Amino acid sequence: MRRMTPTEKLVHNERLKLRANALNTLGTSYFTIGALAPLVNLTFGSPAHTQPWYIYVLFLVSFSAGGIRLHKLGQQTLNGLIG
């Protein structure tokens, strides 16, 4: 395997940072849509359209876990940076 030039290292690192940023943003969006939106609906929504409480807990737990996992995946991506 040949050595990377400084420019190639820079390009490699910037691509990894962009990928990590995309994963982190996706994780935040996943949490917001899946966890916070049902809670806002529960708080401010119409009483005629409410779901059983366990549905909200299920959404909160599953989407929070998914968002955290995507965030951690973004952090792991940064481990590939070349010094």
PDB file of C-alpha atoms in Angstrom:
ATOM      1  CA  MET A   1       0.000   0.000   0.000  1.00  0.00           C
ATOM      2  CA  ARG A   2       1.446   3.335  -0.999  1.00  0.00           C
ATOM      3  CA  ARG A   3       1.666   6.325   1.289  1.00  0.00           C
ATOM      4  CA  MET A   4      -0.947   9.023   0.946  1.00  0.00           C
ATOM      5  CA  THR A   5       0.070  12.530  -0.038  1.00  0.00           C
ATOM      6  CA  PRO A   6      -0.943  15.381   2.286  1.00  0.00           C
ATOM      7  CA  THR A   7      -3.695  16.363  -0.145  1.00  0.00           C
ATOM      8  CA  GLU A   8      -5.061  12.812  -0.226  1.00  0.00           C
ATOM      9  CA  LYS A   9      -5.048  12.704   3.579  1.00  0.00           C
ATOM     10  CA  LEU A  10      -6.938  15.977   3.692  1.00  0.00           C
ATOM     11  CA  VAL A  11      -9.537  14.754   1.197  1.00  0.00           C
ATOM     12  CA  HIS A  12      -9.910  11.468   3.093  1.00  0.00           C
ATOM     13  CA  ASN A  13     -10.395  13.264   6.420  1.00  0.00           C
ATOM     14  CA  GLU A  14     -12.905  15.742   4.998  1.00  0.00           C
ATOM     15  CA  ARG A  15     -14.960  12.946   3.452  1.00  0.00           C
ATOM     16  CA  LEU A  16     -15.022  11.128   6.795  1.00  0.00           C
ATOM     17  CA  LYS A  17     -16.082  14.307   8.586  1.00  0.00           C
ATOM     18  CA  LEU A  18     -18.902  14.855   6.090  1.00  0.00           C
ATOM     19  CA  ARG A  19     -20.075  11.259   6.547  1.00  0.00           C
ATOM     20  CA  ALA A  20     -19.972  11.582  10.342  1.00  0.00           C
ATOM     21  CA  ASN A  21     -21.857  14.878  10.167  1.00  0.00           C
ATOM     22  CA  ALA A  22     -24.547  13.315   7.976  1.00  0.00           C
ATOM     23  CA  LEU A  23     -24.981  10.404  10.397  1.00  0.00           C
ATOM     24  CA  ASN A  24     -25.173  12.754  13.368  1.00  0.00           C
ATOM     25  CA  THR A  25     -27.781  14.933  11.631  1.00  0.00           C
ATOM     26  CA  LEU A  26     -29.783  11.861  10.657  1.00  0.00           C
ATOM     27  CA  GLY A  27     -29.698  10.660  14.261  1.00  0.00           C
ATOM     28  CA  THR A  28     -30.920  14.032  15.527  1.00  0.00           C
ATOM     29  CA  SER A  29     -33.708  14.105  12.942  1.00  0.00           C
ATOM     30  CA  TYR A  30     -34.675  10.543  13.770  1.00  0.00           C
ATOM     31  CA  PHE A  31     -34.970  11.435  17.447  1.00  0.00           C
ATOM     32  CA  THR A  32     -36.930  14.634  16.737  1.00  0.00           C
ATOM     33  CA  ILE A  33     -39.447  13.048  14.394  1.00  0.00           C
ATOM     34  CA  GLY A  34     -39.922   9.796  16.243  1.00  0.00           C
ATOM     35  CA  ALA A  35     -39.627  10.832  19.859  1.00  0.00           C
ATOM     36  CA  LEU A  36     -40.478  14.492  20.257  1.00  0.00           C
ATOM     37  CA  ALA A  37     -43.291  14.742  17.701  1.00  0.00           C
ATOM     38  CA  PRO A  38     -45.515  12.149  19.439  1.00  0.00           C
ATOM     39  CA  LEU A  39     -44.877  13.830  22.796  1.00  0.00           C
ATOM     40  CA  VAL A  40     -45.909  17.202  21.376  1.00  0.00           C
ATOM     41  CA  ASN A  41     -49.026  15.577  19.920  1.00  0.00           C
ATOM     42  CA  LEU A  42     -49.783  14.027  23.290  1.00  0.00           C
ATOM     43  CA  THR A  43     -49.401  17.392  25.003  1.00  0.00           C
ATOM     44  CA  PHE A  44     -51.049  19.727  22.486  1.00  0.00           C
ATOM     45  CA  GLY A  45     -53.005  17.383  20.207  1.00  0.00           C
ATOM     46  CA  SER A  46     -56.732  16.903  19.952  1.00  0.00           C
ATOM     47  CA  PRO A  47     -58.147  14.555  22.622  1.00  0.00           C
ATOM     48  CA  ALA A  48     -60.136  12.715  19.939  1.00  0.00           C
ATOM     49  CA  HIS A  49     -56.952  11.514  18.232  1.00  0.00           C
ATOM     50  CA  THR A  50     -54.911  10.347  21.181  1.00  0.00           C
ATOM     51  CA  GLN A  51     -53.267   6.942  21.160  1.00  0.00           C
ATOM     52  CA  PRO A  52     -52.819   4.648  24.156  1.00  0.00           C
ATOM     53  CA  TRP A  53     -49.941   5.774  26.377  1.00  0.00           C
ATOM     54  CA  TYR A  54     -47.819   2.704  25.642  1.00  0.00           C
ATOM     55  CA  ILE A  55     -47.675   3.643  21.946  1.00  0.00           C
ATOM     56  CA  TYR A  56     -45.979   6.911  22.893  1.00  0.00           C
ATOM     57  CA  VAL A  57     -43.553   5.121  25.195  1.00  0.00           C
ATOM     58  CA  LEU A  58     -42.753   2.605  22.443  1.00  0.00           C
ATOM     59  CA  PHE A  59     -42.053   5.395  19.944  1.00  0.00           C
ATOM     60  CA  LEU A  60     -40.006   7.340  22.470  1.00  0.00           C
ATOM     61  CA  VAL A  61     -37.808   4.385  23.396  1.00  0.00           C
ATOM     62  CA  SER A  62     -37.338   2.971  19.896  1.00  0.00           C
ATOM     63  CA  PHE A  63     -36.666   6.249  18.113  1.00  0.00           C
ATOM     64  CA  SER A  64     -34.417   7.512  20.912  1.00  0.00           C
ATOM     65  CA  ALA A  65     -32.374   4.315  20.729  1.00  0.00           C
ATOM     66  CA  GLY A  66     -32.157   4.602  16.947  1.00  0.00           C
ATOM     67  CA  GLY A  67     -31.087   8.242  17.133  1.00  0.00           C
ATOM     68  CA  ILE A  68     -28.442   7.490  19.738  1.00  0.00           C
ATOM     69  CA  ARG A  69     -27.143   4.583  17.651  1.00  0.00           C
ATOM     70  CA  LEU A  70     -26.827   6.786  14.555  1.00  0.00           C
ATOM     71  CA  HIS A  71     -25.018   9.435  16.615  1.00  0.00           C
ATOM     72  CA  LYS A  72     -22.583   6.821  17.972  1.00  0.00           C
ATOM     73  CA  LEU A  73     -22.032   5.512  14.439  1.00  0.00           C
ATOM     74  CA  GLY A  74     -21.072   9.040  13.395  1.00  0.00           C
ATOM     75  CA  GLN A  75     -18.587   9.198  16.264  1.00  0.00           C
ATOM     76  CA  GLN A  76     -17.097   5.841  15.272  1.00  0.00           C
ATOM     77  CA  THR A  77     -16.675   7.122  11.726  1.00  0.00           C
ATOM     78  CA  LEU A  78     -14.367   9.844  13.037  1.00  0.00           C
ATOM     79  CA  ASN A  79     -11.997   7.164  14.362  1.00  0.00           C
ATOM     80  CA  GLY A  80     -10.827   6.676  10.771  1.00  0.00           C
ATOM     81  CA  LEU A  81      -9.236  10.128  10.555  1.00  0.00           C
ATOM     82  CA  ILE A  82      -5.610  10.089   9.429  1.00  0.00           C
ATOM     83  CA  GLY A  83      -3.116  12.297  11.263  1.00  0.00           C
TER      84      GLY A  83
END
